[in-house]
CSV table of C-alpha atoms in Angstrom, one decimal:
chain,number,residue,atom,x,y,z
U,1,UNK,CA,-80.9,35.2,14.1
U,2,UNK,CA,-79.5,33.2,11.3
U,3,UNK,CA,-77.6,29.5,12.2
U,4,UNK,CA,-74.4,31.2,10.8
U,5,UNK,CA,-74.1,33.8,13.5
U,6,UNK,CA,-74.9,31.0,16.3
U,7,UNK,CA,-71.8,29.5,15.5
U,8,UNK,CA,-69.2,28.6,18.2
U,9,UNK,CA,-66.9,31.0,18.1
U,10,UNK,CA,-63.7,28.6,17.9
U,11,UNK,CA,-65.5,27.6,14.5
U,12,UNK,CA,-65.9,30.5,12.5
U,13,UNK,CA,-62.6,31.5,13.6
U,14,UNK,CA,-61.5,28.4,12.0
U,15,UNK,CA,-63.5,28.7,9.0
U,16,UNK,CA,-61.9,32.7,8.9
U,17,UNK,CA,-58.7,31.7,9.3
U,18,UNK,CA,-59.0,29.0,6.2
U,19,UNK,CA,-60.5,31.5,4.4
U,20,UNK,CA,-57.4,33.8,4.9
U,21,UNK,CA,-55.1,30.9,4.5
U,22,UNK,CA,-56.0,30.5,0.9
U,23,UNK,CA,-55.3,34.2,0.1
U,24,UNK,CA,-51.7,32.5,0.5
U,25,UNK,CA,-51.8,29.5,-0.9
U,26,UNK,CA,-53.7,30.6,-4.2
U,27,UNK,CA,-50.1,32.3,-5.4
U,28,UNK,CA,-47.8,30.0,-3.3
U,29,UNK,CA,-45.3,28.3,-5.5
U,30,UNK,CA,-45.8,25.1,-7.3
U,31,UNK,CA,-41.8,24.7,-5.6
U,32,UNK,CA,-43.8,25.5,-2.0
U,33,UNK,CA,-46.5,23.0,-2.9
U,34,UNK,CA,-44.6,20.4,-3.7
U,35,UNK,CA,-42.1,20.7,-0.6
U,36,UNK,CA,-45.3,20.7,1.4
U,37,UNK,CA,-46.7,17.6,-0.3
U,38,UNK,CA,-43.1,16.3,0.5
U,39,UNK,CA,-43.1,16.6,4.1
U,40,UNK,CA,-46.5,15.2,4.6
U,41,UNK,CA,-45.6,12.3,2.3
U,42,UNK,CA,-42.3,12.0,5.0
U,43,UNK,CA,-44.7,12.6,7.9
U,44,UNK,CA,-46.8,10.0,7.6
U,45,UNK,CA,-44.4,7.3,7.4
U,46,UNK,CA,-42.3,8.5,10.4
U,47,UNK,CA,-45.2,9.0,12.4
U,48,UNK,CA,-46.8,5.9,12.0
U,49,UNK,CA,-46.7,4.5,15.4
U,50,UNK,CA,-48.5,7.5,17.0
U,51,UNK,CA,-51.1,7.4,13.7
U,52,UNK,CA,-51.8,3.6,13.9
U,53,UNK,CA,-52.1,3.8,17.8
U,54,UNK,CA,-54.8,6.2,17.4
U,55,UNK,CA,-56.3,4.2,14.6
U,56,UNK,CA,-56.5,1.4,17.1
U,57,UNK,CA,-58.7,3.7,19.5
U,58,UNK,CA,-60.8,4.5,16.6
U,59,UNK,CA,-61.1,1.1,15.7
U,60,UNK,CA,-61.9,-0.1,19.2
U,61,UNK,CA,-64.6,2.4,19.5
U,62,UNK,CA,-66.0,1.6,16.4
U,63,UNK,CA,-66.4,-2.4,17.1
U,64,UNK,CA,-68.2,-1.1,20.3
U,65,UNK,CA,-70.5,1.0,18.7
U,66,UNK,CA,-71.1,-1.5,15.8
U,67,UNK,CA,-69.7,-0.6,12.8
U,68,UNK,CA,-70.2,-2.3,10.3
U,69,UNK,CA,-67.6,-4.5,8.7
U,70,UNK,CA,-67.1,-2.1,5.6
U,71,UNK,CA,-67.4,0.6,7.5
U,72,UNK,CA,-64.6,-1.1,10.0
U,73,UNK,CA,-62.2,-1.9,6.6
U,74,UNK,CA,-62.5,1.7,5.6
U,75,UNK,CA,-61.2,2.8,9.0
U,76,UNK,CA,-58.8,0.8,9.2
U,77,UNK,CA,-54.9,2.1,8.3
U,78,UNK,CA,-51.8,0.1,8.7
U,79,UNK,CA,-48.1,0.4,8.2
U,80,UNK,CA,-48.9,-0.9,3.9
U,81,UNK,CA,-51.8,1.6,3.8
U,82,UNK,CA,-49.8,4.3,5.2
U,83,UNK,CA,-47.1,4.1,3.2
U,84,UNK,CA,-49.9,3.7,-0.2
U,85,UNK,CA,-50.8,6.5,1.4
U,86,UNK,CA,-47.2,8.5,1.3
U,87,UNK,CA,-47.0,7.2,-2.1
U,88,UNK,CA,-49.9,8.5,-3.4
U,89,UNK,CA,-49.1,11.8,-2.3
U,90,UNK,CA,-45.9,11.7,-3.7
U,91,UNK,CA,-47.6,10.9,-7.0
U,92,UNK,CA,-49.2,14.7,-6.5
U,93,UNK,CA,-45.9,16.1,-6.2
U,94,UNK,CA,-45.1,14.6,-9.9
U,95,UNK,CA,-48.3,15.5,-11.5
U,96,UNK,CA,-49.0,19.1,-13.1
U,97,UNK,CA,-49.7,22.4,-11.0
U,98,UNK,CA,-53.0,23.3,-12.6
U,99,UNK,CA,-52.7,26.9,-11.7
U,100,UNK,CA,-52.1,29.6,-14.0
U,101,UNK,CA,-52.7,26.8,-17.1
U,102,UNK,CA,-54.4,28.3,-19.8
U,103,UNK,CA,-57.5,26.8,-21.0
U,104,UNK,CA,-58.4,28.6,-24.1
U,105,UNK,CA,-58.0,32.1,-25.1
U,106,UNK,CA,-57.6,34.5,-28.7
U,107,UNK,CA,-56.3,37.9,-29.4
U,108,UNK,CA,-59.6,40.5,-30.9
U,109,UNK,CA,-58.6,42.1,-34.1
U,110,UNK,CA,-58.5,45.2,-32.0
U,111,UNK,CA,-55.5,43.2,-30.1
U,112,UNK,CA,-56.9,43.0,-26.7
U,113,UNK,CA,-55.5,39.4,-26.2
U,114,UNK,CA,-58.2,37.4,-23.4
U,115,UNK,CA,-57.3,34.0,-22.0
U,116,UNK,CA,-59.4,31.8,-19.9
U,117,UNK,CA,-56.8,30.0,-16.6
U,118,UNK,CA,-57.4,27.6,-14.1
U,119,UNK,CA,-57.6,29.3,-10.5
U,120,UNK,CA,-58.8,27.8,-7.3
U,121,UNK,CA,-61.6,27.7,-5.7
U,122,UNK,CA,-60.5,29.1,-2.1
U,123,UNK,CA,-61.9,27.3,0.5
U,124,UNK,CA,-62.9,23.5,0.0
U,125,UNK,CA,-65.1,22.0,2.8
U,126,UNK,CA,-64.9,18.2,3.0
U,127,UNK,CA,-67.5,16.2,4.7
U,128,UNK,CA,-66.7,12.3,5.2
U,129,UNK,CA,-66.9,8.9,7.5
U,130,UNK,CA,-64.5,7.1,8.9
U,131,UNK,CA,-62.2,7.2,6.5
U,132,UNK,CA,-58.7,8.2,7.2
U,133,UNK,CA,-57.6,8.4,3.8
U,134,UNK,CA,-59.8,10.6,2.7
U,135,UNK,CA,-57.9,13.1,4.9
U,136,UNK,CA,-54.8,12.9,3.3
U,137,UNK,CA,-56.1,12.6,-0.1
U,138,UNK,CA,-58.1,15.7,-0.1
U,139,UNK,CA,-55.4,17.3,1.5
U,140,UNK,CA,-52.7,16.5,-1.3
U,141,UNK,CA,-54.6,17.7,-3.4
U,142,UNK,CA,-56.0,20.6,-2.2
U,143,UNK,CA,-52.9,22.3,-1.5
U,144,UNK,CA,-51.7,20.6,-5.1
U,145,UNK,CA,-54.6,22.9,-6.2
U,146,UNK,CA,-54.1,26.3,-4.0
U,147,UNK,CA,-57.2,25.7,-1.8
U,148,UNK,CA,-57.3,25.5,1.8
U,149,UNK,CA,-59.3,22.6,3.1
U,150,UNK,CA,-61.5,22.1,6.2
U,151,UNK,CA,-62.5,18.8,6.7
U,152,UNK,CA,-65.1,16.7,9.1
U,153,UNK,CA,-64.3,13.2,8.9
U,154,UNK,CA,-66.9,11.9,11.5
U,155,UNK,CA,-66.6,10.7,14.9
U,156,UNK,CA,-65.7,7.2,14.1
U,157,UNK,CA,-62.0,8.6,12.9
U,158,UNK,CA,-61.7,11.6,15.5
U,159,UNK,CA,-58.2,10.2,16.9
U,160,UNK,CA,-56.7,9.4,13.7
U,161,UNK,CA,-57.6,11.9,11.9
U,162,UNK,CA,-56.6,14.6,14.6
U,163,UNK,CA,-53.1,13.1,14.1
U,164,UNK,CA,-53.2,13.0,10.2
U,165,UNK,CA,-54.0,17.1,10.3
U,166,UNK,CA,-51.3,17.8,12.8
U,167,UNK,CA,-48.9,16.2,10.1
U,168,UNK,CA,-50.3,18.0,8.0
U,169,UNK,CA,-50.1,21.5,9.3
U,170,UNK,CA,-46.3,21.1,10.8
U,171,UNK,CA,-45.5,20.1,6.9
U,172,UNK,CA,-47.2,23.0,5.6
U,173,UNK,CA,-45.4,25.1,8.2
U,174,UNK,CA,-42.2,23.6,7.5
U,175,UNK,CA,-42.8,24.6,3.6
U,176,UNK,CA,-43.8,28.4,4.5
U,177,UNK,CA,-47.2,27.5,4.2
U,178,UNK,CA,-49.9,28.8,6.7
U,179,UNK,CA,-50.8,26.0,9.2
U,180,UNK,CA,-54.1,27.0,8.9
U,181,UNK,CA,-54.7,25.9,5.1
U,182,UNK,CA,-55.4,22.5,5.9
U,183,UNK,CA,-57.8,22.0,9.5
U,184,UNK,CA,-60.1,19.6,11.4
U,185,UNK,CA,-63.4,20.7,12.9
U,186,UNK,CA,-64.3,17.1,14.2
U,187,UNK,CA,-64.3,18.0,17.1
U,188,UNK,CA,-67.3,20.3,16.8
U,189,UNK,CA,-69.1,17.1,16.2
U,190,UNK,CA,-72.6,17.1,13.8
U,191,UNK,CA,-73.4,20.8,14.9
U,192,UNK,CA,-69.9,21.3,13.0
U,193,UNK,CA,-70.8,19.7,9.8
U,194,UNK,CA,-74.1,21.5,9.8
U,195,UNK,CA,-72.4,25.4,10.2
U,196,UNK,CA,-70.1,23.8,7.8
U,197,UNK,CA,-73.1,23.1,5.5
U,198,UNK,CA,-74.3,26.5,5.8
U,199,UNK,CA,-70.4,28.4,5.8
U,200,UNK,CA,-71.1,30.1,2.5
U,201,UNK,CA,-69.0,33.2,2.6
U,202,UNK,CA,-66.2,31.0,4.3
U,203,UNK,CA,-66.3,27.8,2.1
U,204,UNK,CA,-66.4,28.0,-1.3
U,205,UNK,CA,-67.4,24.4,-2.4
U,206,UNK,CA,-68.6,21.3,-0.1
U,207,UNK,CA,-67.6,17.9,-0.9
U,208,UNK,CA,-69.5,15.3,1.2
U,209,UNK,CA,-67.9,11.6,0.8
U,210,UNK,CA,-70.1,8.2,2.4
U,211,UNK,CA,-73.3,7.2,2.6
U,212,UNK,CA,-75.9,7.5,0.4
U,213,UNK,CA,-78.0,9.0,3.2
U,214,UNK,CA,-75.4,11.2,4.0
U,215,UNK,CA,-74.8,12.9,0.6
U,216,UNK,CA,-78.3,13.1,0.0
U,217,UNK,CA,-78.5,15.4,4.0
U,218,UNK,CA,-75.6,17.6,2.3
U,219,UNK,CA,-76.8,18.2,-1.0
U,220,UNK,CA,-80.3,19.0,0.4
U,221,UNK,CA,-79.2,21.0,3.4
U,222,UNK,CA,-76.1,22.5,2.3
U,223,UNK,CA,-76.4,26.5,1.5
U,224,UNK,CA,-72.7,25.9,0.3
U,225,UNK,CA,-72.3,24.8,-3.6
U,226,UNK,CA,-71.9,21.0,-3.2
U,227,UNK,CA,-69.7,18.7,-5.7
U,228,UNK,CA,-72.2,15.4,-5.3
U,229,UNK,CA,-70.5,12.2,-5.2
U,230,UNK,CA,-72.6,9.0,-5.3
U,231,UNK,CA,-73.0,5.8,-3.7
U,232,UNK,CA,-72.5,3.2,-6.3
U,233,UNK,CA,-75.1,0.7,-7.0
U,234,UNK,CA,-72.5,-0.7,-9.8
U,235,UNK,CA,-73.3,-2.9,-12.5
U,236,UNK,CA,-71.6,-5.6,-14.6
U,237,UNK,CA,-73.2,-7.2,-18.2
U,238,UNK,CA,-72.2,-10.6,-19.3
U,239,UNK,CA,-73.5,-10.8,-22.7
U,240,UNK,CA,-73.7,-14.2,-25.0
U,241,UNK,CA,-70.5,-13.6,-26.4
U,242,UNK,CA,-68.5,-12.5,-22.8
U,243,UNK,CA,-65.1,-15.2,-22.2
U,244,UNK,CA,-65.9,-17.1,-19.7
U,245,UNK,CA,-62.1,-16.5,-18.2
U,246,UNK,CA,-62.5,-12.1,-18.7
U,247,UNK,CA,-66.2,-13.1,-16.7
U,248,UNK,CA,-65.0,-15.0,-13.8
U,249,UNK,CA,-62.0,-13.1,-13.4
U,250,UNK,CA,-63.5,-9.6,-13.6
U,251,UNK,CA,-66.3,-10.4,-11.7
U,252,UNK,CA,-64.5,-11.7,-9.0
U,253,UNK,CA,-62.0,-8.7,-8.6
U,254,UNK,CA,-65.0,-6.7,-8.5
U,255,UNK,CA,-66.7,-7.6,-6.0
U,256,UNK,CA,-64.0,-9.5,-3.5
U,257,UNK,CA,-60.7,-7.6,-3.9
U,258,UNK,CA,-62.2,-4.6,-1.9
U,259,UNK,CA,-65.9,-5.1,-1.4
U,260,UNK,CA,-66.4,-2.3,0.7
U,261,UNK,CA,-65.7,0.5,-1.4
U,262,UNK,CA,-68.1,2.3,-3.7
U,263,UNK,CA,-66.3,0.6,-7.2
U,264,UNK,CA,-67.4,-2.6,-5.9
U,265,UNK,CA,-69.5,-4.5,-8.1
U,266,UNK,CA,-73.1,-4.2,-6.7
U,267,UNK,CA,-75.3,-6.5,-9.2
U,268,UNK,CA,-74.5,-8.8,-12.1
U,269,UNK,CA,-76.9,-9.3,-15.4
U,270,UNK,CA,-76.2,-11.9,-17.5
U,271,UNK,CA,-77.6,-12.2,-21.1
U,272,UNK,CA,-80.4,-15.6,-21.2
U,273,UNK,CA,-78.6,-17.5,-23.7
U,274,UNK,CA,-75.0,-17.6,-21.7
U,275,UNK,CA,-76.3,-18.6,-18.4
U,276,UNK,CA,-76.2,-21.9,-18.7
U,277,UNK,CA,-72.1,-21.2,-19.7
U,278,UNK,CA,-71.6,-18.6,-17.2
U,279,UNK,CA,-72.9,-18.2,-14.4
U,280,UNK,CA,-71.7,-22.1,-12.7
U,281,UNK,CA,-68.1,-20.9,-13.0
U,282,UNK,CA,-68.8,-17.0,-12.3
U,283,UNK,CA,-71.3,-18.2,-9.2
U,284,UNK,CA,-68.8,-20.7,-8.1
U,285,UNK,CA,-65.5,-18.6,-8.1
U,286,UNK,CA,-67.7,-16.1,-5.7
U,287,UNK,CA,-68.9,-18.9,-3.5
U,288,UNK,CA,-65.2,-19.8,-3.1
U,289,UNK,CA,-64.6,-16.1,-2.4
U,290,UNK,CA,-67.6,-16.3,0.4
U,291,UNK,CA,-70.1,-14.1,-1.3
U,292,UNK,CA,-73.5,-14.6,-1.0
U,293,UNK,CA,-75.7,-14.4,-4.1
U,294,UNK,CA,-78.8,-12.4,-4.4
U,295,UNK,CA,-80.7,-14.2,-7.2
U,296,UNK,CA,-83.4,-14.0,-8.9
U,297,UNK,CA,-85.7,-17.0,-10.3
U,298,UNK,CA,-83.5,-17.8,-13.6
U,299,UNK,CA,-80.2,-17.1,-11.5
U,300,UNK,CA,-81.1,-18.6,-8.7
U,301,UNK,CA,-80.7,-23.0,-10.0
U,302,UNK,CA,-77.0,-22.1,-10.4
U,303,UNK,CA,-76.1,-20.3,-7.3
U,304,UNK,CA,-74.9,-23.0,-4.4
U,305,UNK,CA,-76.1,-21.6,-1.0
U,306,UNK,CA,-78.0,-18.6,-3.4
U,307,UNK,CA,-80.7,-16.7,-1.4
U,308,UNK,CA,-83.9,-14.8,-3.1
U,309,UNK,CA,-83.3,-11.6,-4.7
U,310,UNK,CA,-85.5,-8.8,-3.2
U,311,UNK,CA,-86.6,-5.9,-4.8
U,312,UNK,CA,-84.7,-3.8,-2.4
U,313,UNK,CA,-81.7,-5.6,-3.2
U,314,UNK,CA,-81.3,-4.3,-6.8
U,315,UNK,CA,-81.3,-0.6,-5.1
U,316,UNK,CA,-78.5,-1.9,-2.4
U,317,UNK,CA,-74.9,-0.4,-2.2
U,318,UNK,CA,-74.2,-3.8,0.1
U,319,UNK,CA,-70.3,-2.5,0.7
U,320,UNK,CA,-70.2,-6.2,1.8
U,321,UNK,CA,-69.5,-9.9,0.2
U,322,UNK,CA,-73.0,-9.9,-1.0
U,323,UNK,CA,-73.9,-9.6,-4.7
U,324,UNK,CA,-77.0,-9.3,-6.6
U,325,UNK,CA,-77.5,-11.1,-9.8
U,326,UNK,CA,-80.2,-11.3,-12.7
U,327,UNK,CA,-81.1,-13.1,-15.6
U,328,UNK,CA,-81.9,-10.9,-18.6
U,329,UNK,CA,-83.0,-12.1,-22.0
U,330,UNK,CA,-81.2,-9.4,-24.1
U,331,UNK,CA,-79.0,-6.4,-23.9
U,332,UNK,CA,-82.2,-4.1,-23.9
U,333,UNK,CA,-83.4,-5.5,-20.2
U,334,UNK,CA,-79.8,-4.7,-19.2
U,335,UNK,CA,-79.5,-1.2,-20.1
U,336,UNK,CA,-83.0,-0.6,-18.8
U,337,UNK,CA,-82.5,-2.1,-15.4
U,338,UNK,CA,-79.1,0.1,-15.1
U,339,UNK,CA,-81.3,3.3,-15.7
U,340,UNK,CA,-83.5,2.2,-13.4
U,341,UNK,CA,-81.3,1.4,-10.5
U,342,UNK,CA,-78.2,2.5,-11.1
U,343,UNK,CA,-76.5,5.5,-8.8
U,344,UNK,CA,-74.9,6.5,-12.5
U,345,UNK,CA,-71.3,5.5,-10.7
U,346,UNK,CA,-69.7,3.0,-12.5
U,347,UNK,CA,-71.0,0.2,-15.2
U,348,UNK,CA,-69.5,-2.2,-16.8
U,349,UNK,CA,-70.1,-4.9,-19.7
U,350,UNK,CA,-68.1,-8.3,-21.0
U,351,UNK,CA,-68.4,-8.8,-24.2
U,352,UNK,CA,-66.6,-9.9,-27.8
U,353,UNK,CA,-69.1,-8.1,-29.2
U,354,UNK,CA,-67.9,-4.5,-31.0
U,355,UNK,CA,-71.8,-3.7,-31.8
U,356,UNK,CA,-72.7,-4.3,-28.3
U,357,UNK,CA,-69.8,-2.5,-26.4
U,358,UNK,CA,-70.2,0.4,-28.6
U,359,UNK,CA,-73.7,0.6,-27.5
U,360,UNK,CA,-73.3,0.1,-23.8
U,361,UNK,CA,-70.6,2.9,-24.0
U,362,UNK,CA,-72.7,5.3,-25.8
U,363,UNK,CA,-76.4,4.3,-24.2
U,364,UNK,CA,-75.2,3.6,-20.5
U,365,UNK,CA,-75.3,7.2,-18.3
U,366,UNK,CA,-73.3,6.9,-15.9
U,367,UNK,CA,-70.0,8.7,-14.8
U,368,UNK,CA,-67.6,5.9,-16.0
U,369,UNK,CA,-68.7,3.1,-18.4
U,370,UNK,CA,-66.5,0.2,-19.4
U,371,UNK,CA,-65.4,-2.6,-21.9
U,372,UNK,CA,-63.6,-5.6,-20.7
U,373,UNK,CA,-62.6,-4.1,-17.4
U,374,UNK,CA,-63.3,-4.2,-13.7
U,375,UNK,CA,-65.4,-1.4,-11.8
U,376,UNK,CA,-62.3,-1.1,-9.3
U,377,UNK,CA,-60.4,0.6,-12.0
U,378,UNK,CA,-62.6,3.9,-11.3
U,379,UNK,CA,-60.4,5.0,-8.8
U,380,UNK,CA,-58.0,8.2,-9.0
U,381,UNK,CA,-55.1,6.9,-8.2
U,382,UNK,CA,-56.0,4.1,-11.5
U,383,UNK,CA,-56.7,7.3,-13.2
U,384,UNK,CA,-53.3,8.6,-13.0
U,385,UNK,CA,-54.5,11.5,-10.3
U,386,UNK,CA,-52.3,10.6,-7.5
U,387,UNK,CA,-55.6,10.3,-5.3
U,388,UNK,CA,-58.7,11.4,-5.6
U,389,UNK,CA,-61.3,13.8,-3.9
U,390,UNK,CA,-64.0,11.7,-4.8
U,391,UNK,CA,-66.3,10.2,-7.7
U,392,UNK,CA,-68.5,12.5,-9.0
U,393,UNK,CA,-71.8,11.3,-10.1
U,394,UNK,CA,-73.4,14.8,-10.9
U,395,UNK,CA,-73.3,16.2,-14.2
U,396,UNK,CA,-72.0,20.1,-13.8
U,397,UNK,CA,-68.7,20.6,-13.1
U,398,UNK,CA,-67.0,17.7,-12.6
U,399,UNK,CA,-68.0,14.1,-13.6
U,400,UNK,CA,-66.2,11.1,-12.0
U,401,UNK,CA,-62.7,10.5,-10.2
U,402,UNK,CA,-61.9,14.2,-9.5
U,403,UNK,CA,-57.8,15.1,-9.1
U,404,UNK,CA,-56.3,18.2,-9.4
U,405,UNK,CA,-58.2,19.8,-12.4
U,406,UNK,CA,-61.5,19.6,-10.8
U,407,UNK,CA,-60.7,21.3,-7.5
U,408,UNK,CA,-60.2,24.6,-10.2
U,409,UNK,CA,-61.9,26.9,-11.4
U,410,UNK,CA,-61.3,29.3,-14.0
U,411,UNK,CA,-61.4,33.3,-14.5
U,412,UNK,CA,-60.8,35.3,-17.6
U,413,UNK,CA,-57.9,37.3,-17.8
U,414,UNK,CA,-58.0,40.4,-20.7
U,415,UNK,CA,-54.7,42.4,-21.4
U,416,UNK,CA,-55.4,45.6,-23.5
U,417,UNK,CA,-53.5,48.5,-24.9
U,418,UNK,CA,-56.0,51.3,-24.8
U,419,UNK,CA,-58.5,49.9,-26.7
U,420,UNK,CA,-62.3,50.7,-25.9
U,421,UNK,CA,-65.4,49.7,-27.5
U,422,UNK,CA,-67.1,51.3,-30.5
């Protein structure tokens, strides 16, 4: 008997009654989608006392069980987040319906006229830890997109996110949408995520956001087509011509503003002959910040309080105030350590050099690469998306900070007058 028929009943009615929900919501109205978006956007700022007070019980839990401190920061919401939150949804509501647009098309001499238009994908399964945000973000912009959503977003947000989806689904209701586009199956706990995982027939694509380990179990376990986003091992490149302000500055905001999240700068290589210019002030300015520096033997005479880099460290997503840094003696030993370490996320190099910026953009494979600029900026919301669904670090379908166009697909559509082939 096959782990799909095993399923608790309660679930695959779930999963049955998303799939039906999207029947709907594929040819709602951008008007219906939009009011939806709305009411959610309303909803979680008036029901922010009964959202952070089950925050706090998440939060509680989670210092008992040891979460870690990114792990806590990621969990936490408060009345500022919520209302980013609202905001970014609202930013949906402004952006364009990509359903129905047309992608390409031509008219055959014969004058059958084909087109090729965005379409949903259905059903899209999200599986995530303790992050809140996620919930509404994936939600926006699902039903932006005409797909129904079922998500698992971990034990560690259970309460919060139980209230987030019953905001959800009394906006979609009050919009004419079915309830059931947008659900939780939290509390089916890991068994959930697993049927989830293997709901092909009821989910049309699976989107796991968190932990390395935990993308890797979904993209090897999932029957389900899986959109793979990465951890990011993130780089930045000071070369000998980088402005000591742009490298202290940028540095900095990559790795303290946020530390936890998967834009955060990861490791730092700095070109041999600006060392001795750099790194004191860039070192320093994170020492101010609190960050401990992973160094390696060149790095490591201008790093106050500096510990030892360690192999494994170059390979570390840290999510903390903890950086790695390297000397390199040219651009060459830069680019080569990004291929071999990187989780092809997000790099980034400082430079006054056109030669050298146009070959990091063009050698560097990774989903975003940058000029001049911090990592943090790979964010959808930056992007001009609103929010995001993730940041895809595979190379088929999507590629990056995914919005509204990459929760689409596309079918042909091919209007004739009678015409058959000769």
């Amino acid at each position: 008997m096959s782990q799909t028929t095993v399923a608790p009943v309660a679930l695959v009615d779930k999963l049955a009654a998303a799939k039906h929900a999207s029947i709907a919501l594929a040819t709602a109205t951008s008007l219906q989608k939009n009011a939806a978006l709305t009411a959610i956007a309303e909803g979680v700022v008036s029901s922010a006392d009964e959202i952070l007070a089950a925050n706090e019980l998440d939060l509680a839990n989670g210092r008992e069980n040891g979460l870690t401190t990114g792990l806590l920061d990621r969990l936490t919401l408060s009345t500022a987040r919520l209302q980013g939150l609202a905001d970014a949804v609202l930013e949906v509501v402004g952006l364009t319906d990509p359903i129905g647009q047309s992608v390409r098309g031509s008219t055959l001499p014969n004058g059958v006229a084909i087109s090729q238009v965005r379409v949903p994908f259905g059903v899209v399964g999200a599986i995530y830890e303790a992050r809140p945000n996620v919930t509404i973000d994936i939600a926006a912009l699902a039903i932006k997109s005409g797909n129904a959503a079922v998500l698992r977003g971990g034990s560690a947000a259970i309460e919060t996110n139980r209230v987030l989806v019953s905001v959800i689904q009394e906006a979609l209701a009050t919009a004419g949408l079915p309830a059931d586009a947008v659900q939780t199956i939290d509390e089916f706990g890991r068994a959930g995520a697993g049927e989830l995982m293997r709901a092909r027939g009821y989910v049309d694509v699976l989107i796991p956001r968190g932990s390395a380990d935990l993308i890797r179990t979904v993209v090897t376990e999932s029957t389900v087509p899986v959109i793979e986003t990465g951890a990011g091992v993130v780089h930045i490149v000071l070369d000998e011509s980088a402005r000591e302000d742009w490298a202290v500055d940028i540095v900095r905001n990559a790795k303290v503003q946020r530390p936890s999240v998967c834009n955060a700068v990861e490791t730092l290589l700095v070109h041999r002959d600006a060392a001795e210019r750099l790194l004191p002030p860039v070192l320093g300015a994170l020492a101010a910040s609190g960050v401990t520096v992973h160094a390696d033997e060149r790095a490591l005479p201008y790093a106050t309080d500096g510990v030892p880099v360690t192999e494994e460290d170059w390979a570390t997503e840290h999510m903390s105030l903890d950086i790695s840094v390297k000397v390199v003696d040219d651009l060459d030993e830069a680019i080569e350590h990004i291929r071999r370490y990187s989780t092809q996320h997000t790099e980034s190099i400082i430079t006054n050099d056109l030669a050298n910026a146009e070959r990091f953009l063009a050698q560097v494979d990774s989903a975003v690469v940058m000029v001049n600029a911090s990592t943090r900026f790979t964010d959808g919301g930056e992007f001009g998306f609103g929010a995001e669904v993730g940041i895809s670090t595979q190379k088929l379908h999507a590629r990056g900070p995914m919005g509204l166009p990459e929760l689409t697909s596309t079918k042909w559509i091919v209007r004739g007058s009678g015409q058959i082939r000769g």
